[in-house]
Short mmCIF file of C-alpha atoms and ligand atoms in Angstrom, two decimals:
data_model
loop_
_atom_site.label_atom_id
_atom_site.label_comp_id
_atom_site.label_asym_id
_atom_site.label_seq_id
_atom_site.Cartn_x
_atom_site.Cartn_y
_atom_site.Cartn_z
CA UNK T 1 16.17 -8.99 4.05
CA UNK T 2 16.71 -5.45 5.00
CA UNK T 3 14.73 -3.01 6.99
CA UNK T 4 11.82 -1.35 5.08
CA UNK T 5 11.90 2.42 4.68
CA UNK T 6 8.37 2.60 5.77
CA UNK T 7 9.25 0.80 9.02
CA UNK T 8 12.10 3.11 9.60
CA UNK T 9 9.74 6.10 9.22
CA UNK T 10 7.29 4.48 11.62
CA UNK T 11 9.83 3.79 14.26
CA UNK T 12 11.53 7.17 14.52
CA UNK T 13 10.49 10.01 16.62
CA UNK T 14 13.19 12.36 15.15
CA UNK T 15 13.94 13.55 11.75
CA UNK T 16 16.35 11.28 9.79
CA UNK T 17 19.12 12.17 7.36
CA UNK T 18 19.50 10.54 4.00
CA UNK T 19 20.79 11.36 0.61
CA UNK T 20 20.71 10.36 -3.13
CA UNK T 21 23.69 9.34 -5.26
CA UNK T 22 24.13 9.02 -8.88
CA UNK T 23 26.11 6.10 -10.31
CA UNK T 24 29.39 7.08 -11.68
CA UNK T 25 29.78 8.06 -15.35
CA UNK T 26 30.83 5.08 -17.55
CA UNK T 27 34.55 4.95 -17.51
CA UNK T 28 34.88 6.05 -13.80
CA UNK T 29 35.21 3.65 -10.99
CA UNK T 30 33.28 2.96 -7.84
CA UNK T 31 35.94 5.00 -5.57
CA UNK T 32 34.34 8.17 -6.76
CA UNK T 33 31.03 7.01 -5.14
CA UNK T 34 32.84 6.03 -1.91
CA UNK T 35 34.47 9.43 -1.83
CA UNK T 36 30.98 10.98 -1.84
CA UNK T 37 29.55 8.61 0.78
CA UNK T 38 32.49 8.44 3.28
CA UNK T 39 32.10 12.04 4.52
CA UNK T 40 28.37 11.73 5.04
CA UNK T 41 28.47 8.41 7.03
CA UNK T 42 29.21 10.21 10.34
CA UNK T 43 25.66 11.53 10.18
CA UNK T 44 24.41 7.97 10.28
CA UNK T 45 21.96 7.88 7.33
CA UNK T 46 19.71 4.98 7.77
CA UNK T 47 19.29 4.69 4.07
CA UNK T 48 20.84 5.96 0.82
CA UNK T 49 19.08 6.31 -2.65
CA UNK T 50 20.85 5.38 -5.83
CA UNK T 51 19.35 6.70 -9.07
CA UNK T 52 18.74 4.88 -12.40
CA UNK T 53 19.49 6.42 -15.73
CA UNK T 54 18.21 5.38 -19.03
CA UNK T 55 20.21 5.46 -22.39
CA UNK T 56 20.40 8.85 -23.89
CA UNK T 57 20.46 9.82 -27.63
CA UNK T 58 23.57 11.44 -28.66
CA UNK T 59 24.75 12.84 -32.07
CA UNK T 60 28.25 11.88 -33.02
CA UNK T 61 30.05 13.32 -36.12
CA UNK T 62 31.08 10.35 -38.37
CA UNK T 63 32.48 12.63 -41.14
CA UNK T 64 31.97 16.05 -42.57
CA UNK T 65 28.37 16.95 -42.58
CA UNK T 66 27.28 13.55 -41.27
CA UNK T 67 26.06 12.99 -37.83
CA UNK T 68 25.20 9.52 -36.38
CA UNK T 69 22.44 9.20 -33.88
CA UNK T 70 23.52 6.76 -31.02
CA UNK T 71 21.98 5.40 -27.78
CA UNK T 72 24.70 5.83 -25.09
CA UNK T 73 24.13 4.51 -21.56
CA UNK T 74 26.17 6.97 -19.61
CA UNK T 75 25.42 5.69 -16.12
CA UNK T 76 24.91 2.08 -15.94
CA UNK T 77 25.34 0.05 -12.78
CA UNK T 78 22.65 1.05 -10.39
CA UNK T 79 21.83 -2.48 -9.24
CA UNK T 80 25.48 -3.66 -8.68
CA UNK T 81 26.40 -0.27 -7.11
CA UNK T 82 23.41 -0.43 -4.72
CA UNK T 83 24.62 -3.88 -3.62
CA UNK T 84 28.15 -2.74 -3.15
CA UNK T 85 27.03 0.20 -0.96
CA UNK T 86 24.67 -2.00 1.12
CA UNK T 87 27.34 -4.51 1.93
CA UNK T 88 30.23 -2.12 2.36
CA UNK T 89 28.53 0.39 4.61
CA UNK T 90 25.80 -1.93 6.22
CA UNK T 91 23.26 0.58 5.26
CA UNK T 92 19.80 0.17 3.76
CA UNK T 93 19.95 1.19 -0.05
CA UNK T 94 17.07 2.25 -2.11
CA UNK T 95 17.78 1.82 -5.82
CA UNK T 96 15.48 3.62 -8.19
CA UNK T 97 13.59 1.63 -10.87
CA UNK T 98 12.44 3.54 -13.93
CA UNK T 99 9.97 2.99 -16.82
CA UNK T 100 12.18 4.50 -19.49
CA UNK T 101 14.09 1.92 -21.49
CA UNK T 102 12.73 -1.08 -19.63
CA UNK T 103 10.31 -3.66 -20.86
CA UNK T 104 8.18 -5.22 -18.22
CA UNK T 105 10.34 -8.45 -18.23
CA UNK T 106 13.49 -6.33 -17.73
CA UNK T 107 11.78 -4.46 -14.74
CA UNK T 108 10.92 -8.01 -13.31
CA UNK T 109 14.48 -9.20 -13.87
CA UNK T 110 15.92 -6.04 -12.16
CA UNK T 111 13.58 -6.67 -9.09
CA UNK T 112 14.42 -10.32 -9.04
CA UNK T 113 18.25 -9.23 -8.86
CA UNK T 114 17.53 -6.81 -6.12
CA UNK T 115 15.52 -9.47 -4.13
CA UNK T 116 18.43 -11.88 -4.50
CA UNK T 117 20.81 -9.26 -3.37
CA UNK T 118 18.80 -8.69 -0.20
CA UNK T 119 17.36 -5.30 -1.16
CA UNK T 120 13.69 -4.84 -0.55
CA UNK T 121 13.19 -1.09 -1.04
CA UNK T 122 12.79 0.74 -4.39
CA UNK T 123 11.81 4.14 -5.57
CA UNK T 124 9.57 3.77 -8.68
CA UNK T 125 9.87 6.67 -11.08
CA UNK T 126 9.01 7.11 -14.67
CA UNK T 127 12.21 8.74 -15.91
CA UNK T 128 12.38 11.89 -17.93
CA UNK T 129 11.47 12.65 -21.39
CA UNK T 130 14.52 12.85 -23.66
CA UNK T 131 16.03 16.28 -24.13
CA UNK T 132 15.47 16.35 -27.85
CA UNK T 133 11.88 15.40 -28.13
CA UNK T 134 10.55 16.38 -24.66
CA UNK T 135 8.10 13.49 -24.90
CA UNK T 136 8.29 10.48 -22.83
CA UNK T 137 7.85 7.23 -24.98
CA UNK T 138 7.84 3.97 -23.12
CA UNK T 139 9.87 1.06 -24.34
CA UNK T 140 7.81 -1.38 -26.44
CA UNK T 141 6.35 -3.61 -23.82
CA UNK T 142 7.39 -1.25 -20.99
CA UNK T 143 5.50 0.86 -18.63
CA UNK T 144 4.21 4.39 -19.32
CA UNK T 145 3.85 5.77 -15.89
CA UNK T 146 5.39 5.02 -12.44
CA UNK T 147 2.03 3.76 -11.18
CA UNK T 148 2.44 0.74 -13.52
CA UNK T 149 5.77 -0.07 -11.84
CA UNK T 150 4.09 0.11 -8.45
CA UNK T 151 1.40 -2.26 -9.61
CA UNK T 152 3.96 -4.66 -11.10
CA UNK T 153 5.86 -4.72 -7.74
CA UNK T 154 2.72 -5.26 -5.71
CA UNK T 155 1.89 -8.26 -8.01
CA UNK T 156 5.41 -9.63 -7.26
CA UNK T 157 4.73 -9.19 -3.61
CA UNK T 158 1.72 -11.41 -4.05
CA UNK T 159 4.08 -13.89 -5.90
CA UNK T 160 2.38 -12.93 -9.30
CA UNK T 161 5.26 -13.11 -11.79
CA UNK T 162 4.87 -12.23 -15.58
CA UNK T 163 5.39 -15.94 -16.48
CA UNK T 164 2.07 -17.42 -15.26
CA UNK T 165 3.32 -20.93 -15.66
CA UNK T 166 5.99 -20.57 -13.00
CA UNK T 167 5.75 -23.02 -10.16
CA UNK T 168 6.87 -22.68 -6.61
CA UNK T 169 6.72 -18.90 -6.91
CA UNK T 170 8.05 -16.89 -3.99
CA UNK T 171 6.41 -13.55 -3.20
CA UNK T 172 8.88 -10.68 -2.91
CA UNK T 173 8.56 -8.12 -0.08
CA UNK T 174 9.30 -4.71 -1.46
CA UNK T 175 8.43 -1.41 0.05
CA UNK T 176 7.95 1.25 -2.64
CA UNK T 177 8.44 4.98 -2.69
CA UNK T 178 7.29 7.37 -5.46
CA UNK T 179 8.11 10.86 -6.51
CA UNK T 180 5.84 13.89 -5.77
CA UNK T 181 6.21 17.45 -6.95
CA UNK T 182 5.41 20.52 -4.58
CA UNK T 183 5.51 22.81 -7.56
CA UNK T 184 3.73 20.24 -9.76
CA UNK T 185 5.29 18.00 -12.42
CA UNK T 186 6.25 19.89 -15.52
CA UNK T 187 3.88 17.99 -17.82
CA UNK T 188 0.86 18.26 -15.56
CA UNK T 189 -1.78 20.64 -16.62
CA UNK T 190 -2.24 21.74 -13.07
CA UNK T 191 -1.62 20.80 -9.39
CA UNK T 192 -4.98 19.04 -8.84
CA UNK T 193 -4.31 16.73 -11.74
CA UNK T 194 -0.80 15.96 -10.53
CA UNK T 195 -2.12 15.12 -6.97
CA UNK T 196 -4.77 13.05 -8.55
CA UNK T 197 -2.25 10.76 -10.32
CA UNK T 198 -0.08 10.96 -7.20
CA UNK T 199 -2.86 9.40 -5.26
CA UNK T 200 -3.19 6.64 -7.88
CA UNK T 201 0.48 5.61 -7.09
CA UNK T 202 -0.29 5.56 -3.40
CA UNK T 203 -3.53 3.67 -3.76
CA UNK T 204 -1.71 1.23 -6.01
CA UNK T 205 0.67 0.40 -3.03
CA UNK T 206 3.38 3.14 -2.73
CA UNK T 207 4.32 3.42 1.07
CA UNK T 208 5.69 7.03 0.86
CA UNK T 209 6.52 9.93 -1.28
CA UNK T 210 9.81 11.73 -1.91
CA UNK T 211 9.48 15.28 -3.20
CA UNK T 212 11.33 17.11 -5.95
CA UNK T 213 13.74 19.67 -4.64
CA UNK T 214 12.17 22.89 -3.58
CA UNK T 215 13.65 26.07 -2.17
CA UNK T 216 10.53 27.61 -0.48
CA UNK T 217 9.11 25.60 2.30
CA UNK T 218 5.76 27.29 1.83
CA UNK T 219 5.53 25.16 -1.31
CA UNK T 220 6.16 22.03 0.42
CA UNK T 221 3.75 22.72 3.40
CA UNK T 222 1.05 23.74 0.78
CA UNK T 223 1.66 20.53 -1.24
CA UNK T 224 1.40 18.27 1.92
CA UNK T 225 -1.79 20.15 2.84
CA UNK T 226 -3.37 19.41 -0.62
CA UNK T 227 -2.25 15.83 -0.52
CA UNK T 228 -3.85 15.27 2.92
CA UNK T 229 -7.00 16.90 1.62
CA UNK T 230 -7.05 14.58 -1.38
CA UNK T 231 -6.73 11.64 1.00
CA UNK T 232 -3.00 10.86 0.62
CA UNK T 233 -2.03 9.75 4.01
CA UNK T 234 1.47 8.26 3.48
CA UNK T 235 4.74 10.11 4.69
CA UNK T 236 5.98 12.93 2.29
CA UNK T 237 9.65 13.26 2.50
CA UNK T 238 11.16 16.56 1.46
CA UNK T 239 13.99 16.51 -1.06
CA UNK T 240 16.53 19.41 -0.64
CA UNK T 241 19.46 20.61 -2.62
CA UNK T 242 21.76 23.30 -1.73
CA UNK T 243 22.55 25.78 -4.54
CA UNK T 244 26.23 25.55 -5.13
CA UNK T 245 26.95 27.46 -8.38
CA UNK T 246 25.93 30.64 -10.08
CA UNK T 247 24.43 28.86 -13.08
CA UNK T 248 22.23 26.77 -10.70
CA UNK T 249 19.70 29.66 -10.78
CA UNK T 250 18.88 28.93 -14.45
CA UNK T 251 19.83 25.35 -14.57
CA UNK T 252 17.89 24.04 -11.56
CA UNK T 253 14.74 26.01 -12.36
CA UNK T 254 14.82 24.93 -16.01
CA UNK T 255 15.65 21.20 -15.41
CA UNK T 256 13.30 20.65 -12.54
CA UNK T 257 10.52 23.22 -13.32
CA UNK T 258 11.00 24.87 -9.89
CA UNK T 259 10.98 28.38 -8.66
CA UNK T 260 14.08 29.86 -6.90
CA UNK T 261 12.65 32.51 -4.32
CA UNK T 262 13.69 36.08 -4.88
CA UNK T 263 15.58 36.52 -1.64
CA UNK T 264 17.70 33.61 -2.61
CA UNK T 265 18.27 34.83 -6.09
CA UNK T 266 19.31 38.17 -4.81
CA UNK T 267 21.75 36.68 -2.39
CA UNK T 268 23.28 34.65 -5.14
CA UNK T 269 23.57 37.50 -7.55
CA UNK T 270 25.59 39.43 -4.96
CA UNK T 271 28.24 36.70 -4.75
CA UNK T 272 31.60 37.33 -6.28
CA UNK T 273 32.38 33.60 -7.06
CA UNK T 274 31.01 30.13 -6.58
CA UNK T 275 32.60 29.74 -3.24
CA UNK T 276 30.38 32.52 -2.06
CA UNK T 277 27.36 30.99 -3.77
CA UNK T 278 28.10 27.69 -1.98
CA UNK T 279 27.97 29.46 1.38
CA UNK T 280 24.70 31.15 0.52
CA UNK T 281 23.33 27.68 -0.56
CA UNK T 282 24.31 26.00 2.57
CA UNK T 283 22.92 28.79 4.76
CA UNK T 284 19.64 28.62 2.87
CA UNK T 285 19.43 24.90 3.06
CA UNK T 286 20.12 24.96 6.85
CA UNK T 287 17.28 27.50 7.45
CA UNK T 288 14.98 25.25 5.30
CA UNK T 289 16.12 22.23 7.23
CA UNK T 290 15.53 23.86 10.63
CA UNK T 291 11.93 24.89 9.68
CA UNK T 292 11.19 21.48 8.19
CA UNK T 293 12.47 19.69 11.39
CA UNK T 294 10.30 21.84 13.52
CA UNK T 295 7.32 20.94 11.42
CA UNK T 296 8.21 17.29 12.16
CA UNK T 297 9.17 15.96 8.82
CA UNK T 298 10.21 12.35 9.03
CA UNK T 299 13.50 12.68 6.96
CA UNK T 300 15.58 15.36 5.30
CA UNK T 301 16.56 13.81 1.88
CA UNK T 302 19.45 15.59 0.19
CA UNK T 303 20.15 15.39 -3.51
CA UNK T 304 23.99 15.15 -3.43
CA UNK T 305 24.67 15.13 -7.09
CA UNK T 306 28.12 13.74 -6.41
CA UNK T 307 29.15 16.69 -4.19
CA UNK T 308 29.22 15.82 -0.51
CA UNK T 309 30.93 18.85 0.91
CA UNK T 310 27.98 21.11 1.05
CA UNK T 311 25.73 18.33 2.42
CA UNK T 312 28.20 17.80 5.04
CA UNK T 313 28.27 21.34 6.13
CA UNK T 314 24.45 21.38 6.34
CA UNK T 315 24.31 18.03 8.26
CA UNK T 316 26.88 19.33 10.71
CA UNK T 317 24.69 22.15 11.75
CA UNK T 318 21.41 20.22 11.73
CA UNK T 319 22.13 16.55 12.86
P1 FAD P 1 4.75 9.66 -13.16
O1 FAD P 1 4.22 9.38 -11.87
O2 FAD P 1 4.45 8.59 -14.39
O3 FAD P 1 3.97 11.02 -13.62
C1 FAD P 1 4.58 11.77 -14.86
C2 FAD P 1 3.44 12.75 -15.42
O4 FAD P 1 2.25 11.98 -15.83
C3 FAD P 1 2.93 13.68 -14.26
O5 FAD P 1 2.59 14.86 -14.92
C4 FAD P 1 1.70 13.02 -13.79
O6 FAD P 1 0.78 13.88 -13.33
C5 FAD P 1 1.12 12.26 -14.97
N1 FAD P 1 0.62 11.09 -14.76
C6 FAD P 1 0.93 10.12 -13.80
N2 FAD P 1 0.08 8.96 -13.96
C7 FAD P 1 -0.61 9.16 -15.03
C8 FAD P 1 -1.67 8.40 -15.66
N3 FAD P 1 -1.86 7.18 -15.29
N4 FAD P 1 -2.31 8.94 -16.81
C9 FAD P 1 -2.03 10.23 -17.16
N5 FAD P 1 -1.04 10.98 -16.72
C10 FAD P 1 -0.46 10.45 -15.51
N6 FAD P 1 14.60 10.18 -13.14
C11 FAD P 1 15.42 9.16 -13.60
O7 FAD P 1 15.52 9.08 -14.81
N7 FAD P 1 16.06 8.32 -12.67
C12 FAD P 1 15.90 8.53 -11.34
O8 FAD P 1 16.55 7.78 -10.59
C13 FAD P 1 15.09 9.55 -10.84
N8 FAD P 1 14.67 9.64 -9.51
C14 FAD P 1 13.95 10.58 -9.08
C15 FAD P 1 13.72 10.66 -7.68
C16 FAD P 1 12.85 11.75 -7.20
C17 FAD P 1 12.56 11.76 -5.75
C18 FAD P 1 12.24 12.58 -8.15
C19 FAD P 1 11.24 13.58 -7.60
C20 FAD P 1 12.36 12.44 -9.52
C21 FAD P 1 13.25 11.50 -10.05
N9 FAD P 1 13.49 11.34 -11.41
C22 FAD P 1 14.36 10.41 -11.85
C23 FAD P 1 12.85 12.20 -12.36
C24 FAD P 1 11.50 11.60 -12.83
O9 FAD P 1 11.70 10.47 -13.52
C25 FAD P 1 10.80 12.67 -13.73
O10 FAD P 1 10.39 13.84 -12.91
C26 FAD P 1 9.74 12.14 -14.48
O11 FAD P 1 9.47 13.16 -15.53
C27 FAD P 1 8.44 11.75 -13.87
O12 FAD P 1 8.55 10.77 -13.08
P2 FAD P 1 7.28 10.26 -12.01
O13 FAD P 1 7.81 9.04 -11.42
O14 FAD P 1 6.89 11.33 -11.20
O15 FAD P 1 6.25 9.97 -13.23
#
């Protein structure tokens, strides 16, 4: 079995570099992912995350004035992709496991696959509410919240499978991370409530927290402070994303319910094209990274979104 993230975090005295990948869109091949990973391997990431995406509802025109509602799985392949990366690059991989679209049995099966493939780290997240309804509805027989996945994994770690009549049951040995929100989760009524439920995930057995992206370190420091006061003691890994296009000002803040600080907005608005925006985004992320490293964060975790160039420019200045 591979190294557990929590042990990596315990054993390091310097800030580590890691990043998150999205599986390719259906129809593309795995080379596009290798093209994202290759340029970043020189910075020796001890681990790489791979997201999971549930099916999406789309409307397809069947004939004039008639639309058909279809469920399309645009980015399948997380488990297989994670294994391919693990064995090609000899790196620890952290696949994400989500509630959305999964029954409990399917979650267990995915975990069994990961276990057989020698992967013992996962990030447990709920998955987003669909664009059209904005309300998250679990699969029938599936989990409603990330905490329920954490509990299911902790059961498996004790050898408790869903089928109680199994004999010769082997316990798994998963280390689990969960998501945290320095600017609170969009559906939370307030920060205290969000931290209350975050603590439930940690109390259920999560080893560490990875944050949503943020552009103002003060938000991260204040979040960590509130978590500590609430009794959350596990490592809190900051998630960073360099702005790389003008429309990110609206897209990122709307999609992830985060604020873009005014000085950054003003710098982006001054840019003549997206090349200049990318430079501003890299410079901002470098400043953020330097301050976070100084504060002793265990890892800088970058959201690559399939674009390694900016992350590489940042990593070159930082690691
Ligand atoms: P939860 O922990 O279930 O929380 C969701 C909301 O419910 C919060 O407002 C919380 O306060 C509240 N809550 C939690 N528990 C309870 C409870 N027991 N009772 C009542 N309320 C409760 N999405 C994907 O689809 N695939 C991915 O791979 C993916 N990876 C991500 C990685 C990171 C680091 C982050 C930060 C997010 C990721 N997401 C991913 C997005 C994530 O799925 C969404 O942000 C989702 O809306 C919430 O997920 P969660 O795990 O925080 O949910």
